[in-house]
Amino acid sequence: MPCITSVEVVDIRFPTSLTQDGSDAMNKDGDYSAAYVVLSTDEAGVSGYGFTFTIGRGNDLCAAAARQRAEPLIGRDVDELCGDLGAVYRELQADSQLRWLGPDKGVIHLALAAVMNAVWDLAARRAGVPLWRLLAEMSPEQLVDAADLRYLTDVLTREQAITLLAGRVSGRKQRIQELQTTGYPCYTTSAGWLGYSDDKLRALCEEAVAEGYKHVKLKVGADLNDDIRRCGIAREVLGPDGHLMIDANQVWDVPEAIEWVKALAGFDPLWIEEPTSPDDVLGHAAIRKAVAPIGVASGEHGMNRVLFKQMFQAGALDYCQLDAARLGSVNEVLAVYLLAAWFDVPVCPHAGGVGLCELVQHLSIFDYIAVSGSLDNRVTEYVDHLHEHFVNPCVVHNGAYILPTAPGYSAEMHRESLQAYSFPNGTYWAGRRETEDL
Amino acid sequence: MPCITSVEVVDIRFPTSLTQDGSDAMNKDGDYSAAYVVLSTDEAGVSGYGFTFTIGRGNDLCAAAARQRAEPLIGRDVDELCGDLGAVYRELQADSQLRWLGPDKGVIHLALAAVMNAVWDLAARRAGVPLWRLLAEMSPEQLVDAADLRYLTDVLTREQAITLLAGRVSGRKQRIQELQTTGYPCYTTSAGWLGYSDDKLRALCEEAVAEGYKHVKLKVGADLNDDIRRCGIAREVLGPDGHLMIDANQVWDVPEAIEWVKALAGFDPLWIEEPTSPDDVLGHAAIRKAVAPIGVASGEHGMNRVLFKQMFQAGALDYCQLDAARLGSVNEVLAVYLLAAWFDVPVCPHAGGVGLCELVQHLSIFDYIAVSGSLDNRVTEYVDHLHEHFVNPCVVHNGAYILPTAPGYSAEMHRESLQAYSFPNGTYWAGRRETEDL
């Protein structure tokens, strides 16, 4: 039998803090990082690649946790693992000693995501198809068996989930053809990082519009006068019909969020993203009620499916921004897509960081084909950083993700990138230590 | 100036899985563990001790995270740190790169708890008083400045918190005297671990009653027929006036929880503890509504103050079981006590594990003296395991914690215990590896 022969975990960090790419009101100096997992097998040339995303310090904790999480996979039959992707997820998740450190949240959950993302990548590569197609060719029963529905049955049972998916089977082929023509719509955040000057902001907004984007997102929340000026610039460039989104990255308490967003209402934002603590379901619901018709978006720090269940129950979100490397891989992502469809909330996944765009394109495409069947109010994040490190980087054209065709989950990174940016001993970091006495 | 000279972090694990002490429906084989922090200073004989609690694997992750969390303290002025315990907490908590891994949850938050518990221990030792007295002698303004009220101001402002505490200042001395006579009431969980036989259960219940306990707690949720039989034994020993609590350790979905608890209603349980996911605010509220008058208790996995805020807002809890080593130390514990008093929910802290009893006795005593001023419906957990490893173990007499008198937070462990049980190279683990080929 073919089996998993080894697990390699790399702590890889990129020095993004040098250019303030990614800077916002909460995170001023992130070094975009990944705890990167390679599952090797004894089949010629077949490996699985996955990761979780962090912003620097602590990436070593995720890497160490991923090593522990992946340990039970060594020596295991690859056919068996890839043949029941729900079973392997539940087995790893059920380790009660590691569970104590969550459950289903924080470092151990990020590590589970990294490992199970690699298992899903492996399964798609062995099937010779991109992940979106692997999912799109699974039956409703197979999808629901893979999904983590624990703690969700008060709002969505297995049977209801199957019925929901069964209702979307008939149009799958047609929707694939449609997306092969149009791509999946995305928006750009590259323009609006908080550390950028007004001139750079204006130039990047103009560039985005010229490239076909209809949405632009700005970081806000550090200084209201700055926000008013910056939103003015963006709205001027976008014109009245473009969509402006604003993102506070959790800096406000609930009353302050309401007040601040109302002060920016004149710029007609489509949504306010992460207005407060990502854990505050009832807080988001209160903000949503107060700032309507401005939408409320959150989810990149949505720790698990139980949080999203409540967000939907409480009517707290207009847009669900799940994260492919924070939720426990495709297994838990599936559950959140099912819940979102059940409550009729559009999913607009969080991306950017390291490789998140590469992952979420598969999820959005699959959602349209097999879960929601809708593009209404849906637009996936795209950030133009760090794609050069990926073997199969995502391709965006005219404001849309082009459907990936390479087998897998697009998670594999170049060996040279690992060698340069592995921390602390990759060639980049070793060299910088030498010159800067870091 | 006196300063912090070094940080020592020990991964210490006790082999409790051998005797099934601590076994429940979710956690069948925990090895009770602590990531233990020692902050040394250059003042003769003055150190600070703190820890977080885990159940085995992954304790190394908490230890590694605690080293990172504590790093900014090295070389710092001890007078300054202990003079503004809110400022040092906020400084450590604000590390945006580590924050990304939570925020305020999981491994990085457990590690923050370990480190800041040690800072609070250090502050109490330098003041020459037990922690409960350090807190009880702080003014309302000082307490509120130390408390982490971020993300809470929609339900409790700084001014409201000060007013609440100011209303309890007058009776402080009298309540201290009262507790010095009576102790603080506790209940025992030692009787009811799931792995114990019926005979052992009966004997331990009888022993508990003989020792003066009015409350006994049983683990449930693995098998309904077993639960019916075991609850019958406990109720028979307790008689109709004793209090029986049941604890499911998160094994149920919401509908199953309601059904199962109703099937045990005939044994008149005081509360059902952790009926479902600890993150499920709305789920707990639904269960509480359905099983009343049986109370709902939760909190040992309550990840942070934002979770508790919502539990109170939603009317989800009859008893708040905060955990001294999962919340971000006394700073965040203070916030939850303030919220609980504001919403008039009794706090009955989670204890047991390694050293949690030693910590929470201080918190319960302080709550009565300075926050809630009430003992109604309040009873603190007590489990009779592992106290021998502590330099100042808690003392329980006639079903009540006797007020600790030694300076500090009672968190210091014996050097010999660290040498024996540090993992993996302490004498116990090295010896076991040799004999069992572990």
PDB file of N, CA, C and O in Angstrom, chain A residues 12-13 28 43 50 96 101 114 133 156-157 162 178 181 193 205 212 226 249 268 279 298 321 338 367 379 406 414 437:
ATOM      1  N   ILE A  12       8.290  29.580   7.814  1.00  0.00           N
ATOM      2  CA  ILE A  12       8.752  30.477   6.748  1.00  0.00           C
ATOM      3  C   ILE A  12       8.184  31.870   6.987  1.00  0.00           C
ATOM      4  O   ILE A  12       6.999  32.028   7.266  1.00  0.00           O
ATOM      5  N   ARG A  13       9.047  32.867   6.930  1.00  0.00           N
ATOM      6  CA  ARG A  13       8.632  34.248   7.227  1.00  0.00           C
ATOM      7  C   ARG A  13       9.179  35.209   6.172  1.00  0.00           C
ATOM      8  O   ARG A  13      10.348  35.146   5.809  1.00  0.00           O
ATOM      9  N   LYS A  28       0.583  46.658  12.910  1.00  0.00           N
ATOM     10  CA  LYS A  28       1.364  47.708  12.264  1.00  0.00           C
ATOM     11  C   LYS A  28       2.638  47.192  11.599  1.00  0.00           C
ATOM     12  O   LYS A  28       3.219  47.853  10.759  1.00  0.00           O
ATOM     13  N   GLU A  43       4.817   7.125  -3.063  1.00  0.00           N
ATOM     14  CA  GLU A  43       4.427   7.113  -4.478  1.00  0.00           C
ATOM     15  C   GLU A  43       5.307   8.137  -5.209  1.00  0.00           C
ATOM     16  O   GLU A  43       5.486   9.260  -4.721  1.00  0.00           O
ATOM     17  N   GLY A  50       0.463  22.011   2.534  1.00  0.00           N
ATOM     18  CA  GLY A  50      -0.543  22.830   3.205  1.00  0.00           C
ATOM     19  C   GLY A  50       0.131  23.795   4.153  1.00  0.00           C
ATOM     20  O   GLY A  50       1.327  23.684   4.410  1.00  0.00           O
ATOM     21  N   SER A  96      -7.627  14.471  22.731  1.00  0.00           N
ATOM     22  CA  SER A  96      -8.243  15.241  23.822  1.00  0.00           C
ATOM     23  C   SER A  96      -7.219  16.085  24.567  1.00  0.00           C
ATOM     24  O   SER A  96      -7.568  17.121  25.122  1.00  0.00           O
ATOM     25  N   LEU A 101      -6.286  22.654  24.760  1.00  0.00           N
ATOM     26  CA  LEU A 101      -5.661  23.953  24.506  1.00  0.00           C
ATOM     27  C   LEU A 101      -6.544  24.848  23.644  1.00  0.00           C
ATOM     28  O   LEU A 101      -6.191  25.992  23.369  1.00  0.00           O
ATOM     29  N   ALA A 114      -3.261  23.620   8.935  1.00  0.00           N
ATOM     30  CA  ALA A 114      -2.070  23.431   8.099  1.00  0.00           C
ATOM     31  C   ALA A 114      -1.954  21.967   7.651  1.00  0.00           C
ATOM     32  O   ALA A 114      -1.724  21.678   6.481  1.00  0.00           O
ATOM     33  N   ARG A 133     -12.381  21.188  -8.203  1.00  0.00           N
ATOM     34  CA  ARG A 133     -13.063  20.164  -8.984  1.00  0.00           C
ATOM     35  C   ARG A 133     -13.256  18.883  -8.179  1.00  0.00           C
ATOM     36  O   ARG A 133     -14.288  18.213  -8.305  1.00  0.00           O
ATOM     37  N   LEU A 156     -28.597  23.027  11.812  1.00  0.00           N
ATOM     38  CA  LEU A 156     -28.470  22.363  10.508  1.00  0.00           C
ATOM     39  C   LEU A 156     -28.121  20.889  10.729  1.00  0.00           C
ATOM     40  O   LEU A 156     -27.034  20.563  11.192  1.00  0.00           O
ATOM     41  N   THR A 157     -29.039  20.024  10.386  1.00  0.00           N
ATOM     42  CA  THR A 157     -28.785  18.587  10.544  1.00  0.00           C
ATOM     43  C   THR A 157     -28.114  18.043   9.282  1.00  0.00           C
ATOM     44  O   THR A 157     -28.107  18.682   8.221  1.00  0.00           O
ATOM     45  N   ILE A 162     -27.694  17.703   3.333  1.00  0.00           N
ATOM     46  CA  ILE A 162     -27.730  16.902   2.106  1.00  0.00           C
ATOM     47  C   ILE A 162     -28.793  17.445   1.148  1.00  0.00           C
ATOM     48  O   ILE A 162     -28.554  17.600  -0.057  1.00  0.00           O
ATOM     49  N   GLU A 178     -19.657  28.474 -17.032  1.00  0.00           N
ATOM     50  CA  GLU A 178     -19.821  29.919 -16.878  1.00  0.00           C
ATOM     51  C   GLU A 178     -18.566  30.538 -16.259  1.00  0.00           C
ATOM     52  O   GLU A 178     -18.024  31.530 -16.765  1.00  0.00           O
ATOM     53  N   THR A 181     -15.528  30.946 -18.346  1.00  0.00           N
ATOM     54  CA  THR A 181     -15.561  32.132 -19.210  1.00  0.00           C
ATOM     55  C   THR A 181     -15.271  33.412 -18.434  1.00  0.00           C
ATOM     56  O   THR A 181     -14.459  34.230 -18.843  1.00  0.00           O
ATOM     57  N   TRP A 193      -3.479  49.849   2.419  1.00  0.00           N
ATOM     58  CA  TRP A 193      -2.832  49.623   3.713  1.00  0.00           C
ATOM     59  C   TRP A 193      -2.604  50.939   4.432  1.00  0.00           C
ATOM     60  O   TRP A 193      -2.308  51.966   3.820  1.00  0.00           O
ATOM     61  N   CYS A 205      -5.316  53.187  -6.133  1.00  0.00           N
ATOM     62  CA  CYS A 205      -6.759  53.128  -6.440  1.00  0.00           C
ATOM     63  C   CYS A 205      -6.969  53.299  -7.952  1.00  0.00           C
ATOM     64  O   CYS A 205      -7.771  52.579  -8.560  1.00  0.00           O
ATOM     65  N   GLY A 212      -9.673  46.933 -13.844  1.00  0.00           N
ATOM     66  CA  GLY A 212     -10.994  46.320 -13.955  1.00  0.00           C
ATOM     67  C   GLY A 212     -11.684  46.042 -12.622  1.00  0.00           C
ATOM     68  O   GLY A 212     -12.770  45.457 -12.590  1.00  0.00           O
ATOM     69  N   ASP A 226      -7.785  61.248   9.357  1.00  0.00           N
ATOM     70  CA  ASP A 226      -7.080  60.537   8.281  1.00  0.00           C
ATOM     71  C   ASP A 226      -8.061  59.682   7.479  1.00  0.00           C
ATOM     72  O   ASP A 226      -8.003  59.645   6.242  1.00  0.00           O
ATOM     73  N   ASN A 249     -10.061  46.205  11.469  1.00  0.00           N
ATOM     74  CA  ASN A 249      -9.184  45.217  12.121  1.00  0.00           C
ATOM     75  C   ASN A 249      -9.335  45.178  13.643  1.00  0.00           C
ATOM     76  O   ASN A 249      -8.348  45.122  14.373  1.00  0.00           O
ATOM     77  N   ASP A 268     -20.349  56.285   1.617  1.00  0.00           N
ATOM     78  CA  ASP A 268     -21.157  55.169   1.134  1.00  0.00           C
ATOM     79  C   ASP A 268     -20.392  53.845   1.112  1.00  0.00           C
ATOM     80  O   ASP A 268     -20.330  53.158   0.079  1.00  0.00           O
ATOM     81  N   ASP A 279     -14.761  37.806  18.328  1.00  0.00           N
ATOM     82  CA  ASP A 279     -15.529  36.850  19.126  1.00  0.00           C
ATOM     83  C   ASP A 279     -16.899  37.385  19.506  1.00  0.00           C
ATOM     84  O   ASP A 279     -17.708  36.656  20.086  1.00  0.00           O
ATOM     85  N   SER A 298     -17.196  40.131   8.689  1.00  0.00           N
ATOM     86  CA  SER A 298     -16.181  39.639   9.621  1.00  0.00           C
ATOM     87  C   SER A 298     -15.916  38.180   9.315  1.00  0.00           C
ATOM     88  O   SER A 298     -16.689  37.534   8.609  1.00  0.00           O
ATOM     89  N   GLN A 321     -16.610  36.275   6.010  1.00  0.00           N
ATOM     90  CA  GLN A 321     -15.251  36.274   5.445  1.00  0.00           C
ATOM     91  C   GLN A 321     -14.395  35.166   6.033  1.00  0.00           C
ATOM     92  O   GLN A 321     -13.349  35.408   6.634  1.00  0.00           O
ATOM     93  N   LEU A 338     -21.942  25.584   4.296  1.00  0.00           N
ATOM     94  CA  LEU A 338     -23.302  25.030   4.413  1.00  0.00           C
ATOM     95  C   LEU A 338     -24.170  25.915   5.296  1.00  0.00           C
ATOM     96  O   LEU A 338     -25.324  26.220   4.959  1.00  0.00           O
ATOM     97  N   ASP A 367     -18.043  27.001  -4.087  1.00  0.00           N
ATOM     98  CA  ASP A 367     -19.300  27.516  -3.518  1.00  0.00           C
ATOM     99  C   ASP A 367     -20.305  27.827  -4.615  1.00  0.00           C
ATOM    100  O   ASP A 367     -21.485  27.460  -4.526  1.00  0.00           O
ATOM    101  N   VAL A 379     -17.807  38.564  -3.579  1.00  0.00           N
ATOM    102  CA  VAL A 379     -16.572  39.045  -4.174  1.00  0.00           C
ATOM    103  C   VAL A 379     -15.449  38.593  -3.236  1.00  0.00           C
ATOM    104  O   VAL A 379     -15.564  38.702  -2.020  1.00  0.00           O
ATOM    105  N   ALA A 406      -4.172  23.284 -12.342  1.00  0.00           N
ATOM    106  CA  ALA A 406      -3.184  22.310 -11.846  1.00  0.00           C
ATOM    107  C   ALA A 406      -3.790  21.473 -10.732  1.00  0.00           C
ATOM    108  O   ALA A 406      -4.603  21.964  -9.940  1.00  0.00           O
ATOM    109  N   HIS A 414       7.838  27.215  -3.790  1.00  0.00           N
ATOM    110  CA  HIS A 414       9.127  26.885  -4.406  1.00  0.00           C
ATOM    111  C   HIS A 414      10.151  26.516  -3.336  1.00  0.00           C
ATOM    112  O   HIS A 414      10.224  27.160  -2.290  1.00  0.00           O
ATOM    113  N   ASP A 437      22.868  42.899  12.518  1.00  0.00           N
ATOM    114  CA  ASP A 437      23.076  42.450  13.887  1.00  0.00           C
ATOM    115  C   ASP A 437      21.726  42.224  14.577  1.00  0.00           C
ATOM    116  O   ASP A 437      21.514  42.624  15.697  1.00  0.00           O
TER     117      ASP A 437
END
